Amino acid sequence: MRLAVASGGIAFVISALSLSAQTPATSARAYSEGPVTVMSYVRTKPGMFERYMEYLNGQYKQSMEAEKSAGLVLGYAVHTSAPRTPQDHDLILSVTYRNWAAFDGLADRSDAVANRARQNTPRQRDQEFIDRAAMREVLGTRNYQQLLLK
């Protein structure tokens, strides 16, 4: 009796495996996973758009170019859009990474690269953060992964 139950269980496993072996064509995806882009939605404070753009063209660009040269990021961009409401963003900062694994240990690696590129102290970085807060408000961020159609 035990042999019959065991052989019945084995037959079930074999039939389940054979069914799954027949379905790769139906489960194959029509896309592959591509790079990941982080979009930061920013609202510049009244009268601060040009000043914030100067920061982006200076220190921000210098840091991003250093991270790009170090292979931490694939690219970055600055986009503008007309706000639909007084609370809406007027800038989007995008940074593109190779994949989700690029985020592992990213803060330490990007800090090291930025520190070498800009050669500033923690106190200077704190002051820069305060200065940026006077120019803009970050409304939030979203992560997007590109799906590459095959």
Coordinates of N, CA and C in Angstrom, one line a residue, residues 2-97:
R2 N 1.9 1.3 0.8 CA 2.8 2.4 0.9 C 3.5 2.6 -0.5
L3 N 3.8 1.6 -1.1 CA 4.5 1.7 -2.4 C 3.6 2.3 -3.5
A4 N 2.3 2.0 -3.4 CA 1.3 2.5 -4.3 C 1.1 4.0 -4.1
V5 N 1.1 4.5 -2.8 CA 0.9 5.9 -2.5 C 2.2 6.6 -2.9
A6 N 3.4 6.0 -2.6 CA 4.6 6.7 -3.0 C 4.7 6.8 -4.5
S7 N 4.4 5.7 -5.2 CA 4.5 5.8 -6.7 C 3.5 6.8 -7.3
G8 N 2.3 6.9 -6.6 CA 1.3 7.9 -7.0 C 1.8 9.3 -6.8
G9 N 2.5 9.5 -5.7 CA 3.1 10.9 -5.4 C 4.1 11.2 -6.4
I10 N 5.0 10.2 -6.8 CA 6.0 10.4 -7.7 C 5.5 10.7 -9.1
A11 N 4.4 10.0 -9.5 CA 3.7 10.3 -10.8 C 3.2 11.7 -10.8
F12 N 2.6 12.2 -9.7 CA 2.1 13.5 -9.7 C 3.2 14.6 -9.9
V13 N 4.3 14.4 -9.2 CA 5.5 15.3 -9.3 C 6.0 15.3 -10.7
I14 N 6.1 14.1 -11.3 CA 6.6 14.0 -12.7 C 5.7 14.7 -13.6
S15 N 4.4 14.5 -13.5 CA 3.5 15.2 -14.4 C 3.5 16.7 -14.2
A16 N 3.6 17.1 -12.9 CA 3.7 18.6 -12.7 C 4.9 19.2 -13.3
L17 N 6.0 18.5 -13.2 CA 7.3 19.0 -13.8 C 7.2 19.0 -15.3
S18 N 6.5 18.0 -15.9 CA 6.4 17.9 -17.4 C 5.5 19.1 -17.9
L19 N 4.5 19.4 -17.1 CA 3.6 20.5 -17.5 C 4.4 21.8 -17.5
S20 N 5.2 22.0 -16.4 CA 5.9 23.3 -16.3 C 7.0 23.3 -17.4
A21 N 7.5 22.2 -17.8 CA 8.6 22.2 -18.8 C 8.0 22.6 -20.2
Q22 N 6.7 22.4 -20.3 CA 6.0 22.7 -21.6 C 5.6 24.2 -21.7
T23 N 5.7 25.0 -20.7 CA 5.2 26.3 -20.7 C 6.2 27.4 -20.8
P24 N 7.5 27.2 -21.1 CA 8.4 28.3 -21.1 C 8.0 29.4 -22.2
A25 N 7.5 28.9 -23.3 CA 7.2 29.9 -24.4 C 6.0 30.8 -23.9
T26 N 5.1 30.2 -23.1 CA 4.0 31.1 -22.7 C 4.4 32.0 -21.5
S27 N 5.5 31.6 -20.8 CA 5.9 32.5 -19.6 C 7.0 33.4 -20.0
A28 N 7.6 33.3 -21.2 CA 8.7 34.2 -21.6 C 8.1 35.6 -21.7
R29 N 8.8 36.5 -21.1 CA 8.4 37.9 -21.1 C 8.7 38.6 -22.5
A30 N 8.0 39.6 -22.8 CA 8.2 40.3 -24.1 C 9.1 41.5 -23.8
Y31 N 9.8 41.5 -22.7 CA 10.7 42.6 -22.3 C 11.8 42.1 -21.4
S32 N 12.8 42.9 -21.3 CA 13.8 42.7 -20.2 C 13.9 43.9 -19.4
E33 N 14.4 43.7 -18.1 CA 14.5 44.8 -17.2 C 15.7 45.7 -17.5
G34 N 15.4 47.0 -17.7 CA 16.5 47.9 -18.0 C 16.9 48.8 -16.8
P35 N 17.5 49.9 -17.1 CA 18.0 50.8 -16.1 C 16.9 51.3 -15.2
V36 N 17.3 51.8 -14.0 CA 16.4 52.4 -13.0 C 16.7 53.9 -13.0
T37 N 15.6 54.7 -13.1 CA 15.8 56.2 -13.0 C 15.0 56.7 -11.8
V38 N 15.7 57.5 -11.0 CA 15.1 58.2 -9.8 C 14.8 59.6 -10.2
M39 N 13.5 59.9 -10.1 CA 13.0 61.3 -10.4 C 12.7 62.0 -9.2
S40 N 13.3 63.1 -9.0 CA 13.1 64.0 -7.8 C 12.3 65.2 -8.3
Y41 N 11.1 65.4 -7.7 CA 10.2 66.5 -8.0 C 10.5 67.7 -7.1
V42 N 10.9 68.8 -7.7 CA 11.4 70.0 -7.0 C 10.5 71.2 -7.3
R43 N 10.2 72.0 -6.3 CA 9.5 73.2 -6.4 C 10.5 74.3 -6.0
T44 N 10.9 75.2 -6.9 CA 11.8 76.3 -6.5 C 11.0 77.3 -5.8
K45 N 11.6 78.0 -4.9 CA 10.9 79.0 -4.1 C 10.8 80.3 -5.0
P46 N 9.8 81.2 -4.7 CA 9.7 82.4 -5.5 C 11.0 83.2 -5.6
G47 N 11.3 83.5 -6.9 CA 12.5 84.3 -7.2 C 13.8 83.5 -7.1
M48 N 13.8 82.2 -6.9 CA 15.0 81.4 -6.7 C 15.3 80.4 -7.9
F49 N 14.5 80.5 -9.0 CA 14.7 79.5 -10.1 C 16.1 79.7 -10.7
E50 N 16.5 80.9 -11.0 CA 17.8 81.1 -11.7 C 18.9 80.7 -10.7
R51 N 18.8 81.1 -9.5 CA 19.8 80.8 -8.5 C 20.0 79.3 -8.3
Y52 N 18.9 78.6 -8.3 CA 18.9 77.1 -8.1 C 19.5 76.5 -9.4
M53 N 19.2 77.0 -10.5 CA 19.8 76.5 -11.8 C 21.3 76.7 -11.8
E54 N 21.8 77.9 -11.2 CA 23.2 78.1 -11.1 C 23.9 77.0 -10.2
Y55 N 23.2 76.7 -9.1 CA 23.7 75.6 -8.3 C 23.8 74.3 -9.1
L56 N 22.7 74.0 -9.8 CA 22.6 72.7 -10.6 C 23.7 72.7 -11.6
N57 N 24.0 73.8 -12.3 CA 25.0 73.9 -13.3 C 26.4 73.9 -12.7
G58 N 26.6 74.1 -11.4 CA 27.9 74.2 -10.7 C 28.1 72.9 -9.9
Q59 N 27.9 73.0 -8.6 CA 28.2 71.9 -7.7 C 27.5 70.6 -8.0
Y60 N 26.2 70.7 -8.4 CA 25.4 69.5 -8.7 C 26.0 68.8 -9.9
K61 N 26.2 69.5 -11.0 CA 26.8 69.0 -12.2 C 28.2 68.4 -11.9
Q62 N 29.0 69.0 -11.1 CA 30.3 68.5 -10.8 C 30.2 67.2 -10.1
S63 N 29.3 67.1 -9.2 CA 29.1 65.8 -8.4 C 28.6 64.7 -9.4
M64 N 27.6 65.1 -10.2 CA 27.0 64.1 -11.1 C 28.0 63.6 -12.2
E65 N 28.8 64.5 -12.7 CA 29.9 64.1 -13.7 C 30.9 63.2 -13.0
A66 N 31.3 63.5 -11.8 CA 32.2 62.6 -11.1 C 31.6 61.2 -10.8
E67 N 30.3 61.2 -10.5 CA 29.7 59.9 -10.3 C 29.5 59.1 -11.6
K68 N 29.3 59.8 -12.7 CA 29.2 59.2 -14.0 C 30.6 58.7 -14.4
S69 N 31.6 59.4 -14.2 CA 33.0 59.0 -14.5 C 33.4 57.8 -13.7
A70 N 32.9 57.7 -12.5 CA 33.2 56.6 -11.6 C 32.3 55.3 -11.9
G71 N 31.4 55.5 -12.8 CA 30.5 54.4 -13.1 C 29.3 54.2 -12.1
L72 N 29.1 55.1 -11.3 CA 28.0 55.0 -10.3 C 26.6 55.2 -11.0
V73 N 26.6 56.2 -11.9 CA 25.4 56.5 -12.6 C 25.6 56.4 -14.1
L74 N 24.5 56.1 -14.8 CA 24.6 56.1 -16.3 C 24.4 57.5 -16.9
G75 N 23.6 58.3 -16.2 CA 23.3 59.6 -16.7 C 22.4 60.4 -15.7
Y76 N 22.3 61.7 -16.0 CA 21.4 62.5 -15.2 C 20.8 63.6 -16.1
A77 N 19.7 64.2 -15.7 CA 19.1 65.3 -16.5 C 18.3 66.2 -15.6
V78 N 18.1 67.4 -16.1 CA 17.2 68.3 -15.4 C 16.1 68.7 -16.4
H79 N 14.8 68.6 -15.9 CA 13.7 68.8 -16.8 C 12.8 69.9 -16.1
T80 N 12.2 70.7 -16.9 CA 11.3 71.7 -16.3 C 9.9 71.5 -16.9
S81 N 8.9 71.9 -16.1 CA 7.5 71.9 -16.5 C 6.7 73.0 -15.8
A82 N 5.7 73.4 -16.5 CA 4.9 74.5 -15.9 C 4.0 73.8 -14.8
P83 N 4.1 74.4 -13.6 CA 3.3 73.9 -12.5 C 1.8 74.0 -12.8
R84 N 1.1 73.0 -12.5 CA -0.4 73.0 -12.7 C -1.1 73.7 -11.5
T85 N -0.5 73.6 -10.3 CA -1.0 74.2 -9.1 C 0.1 74.9 -8.4
P86 N -0.2 75.8 -7.4 CA 0.9 76.4 -6.6 C 1.8 75.4 -5.8
Q87 N 1.3 74.2 -5.6 CA 2.0 73.2 -4.9 C 2.7 72.2 -5.8
D88 N 2.6 72.4 -7.1 CA 3.2 71.4 -8.0 C 4.7 71.7 -8.3
H89 N 5.4 70.8 -8.8 CA 6.8 70.9 -9.1 C 7.0 71.8 -10.3
D90 N 8.2 72.4 -10.4 CA 8.6 73.1 -11.6 C 9.9 72.6 -12.2
L91 N 10.5 71.7 -11.5 CA 11.7 71.0 -12.0 C 11.7 69.5 -11.6
I92 N 12.2 68.7 -12.5 CA 12.4 67.3 -12.2 C 13.9 67.0 -12.4
L93 N 14.5 66.4 -11.4 CA 15.9 66.0 -11.5 C 15.9 64.5 -11.7
S94 N 16.5 63.9 -12.7 CA 16.5 62.5 -12.9 C 18.0 62.0 -12.9
V95 N 18.1 60.9 -12.3 CA 19.4 60.2 -12.2 C 19.2 58.7 -12.6
T96 N 19.9 58.2 -13.6 CA 19.7 56.9 -14.1 C 20.9 55.9 -13.6
Y97 N 20.5 54.8 -13.1 CA 21.4 53.8 -12.6 C 21.2 52.5 -13.4

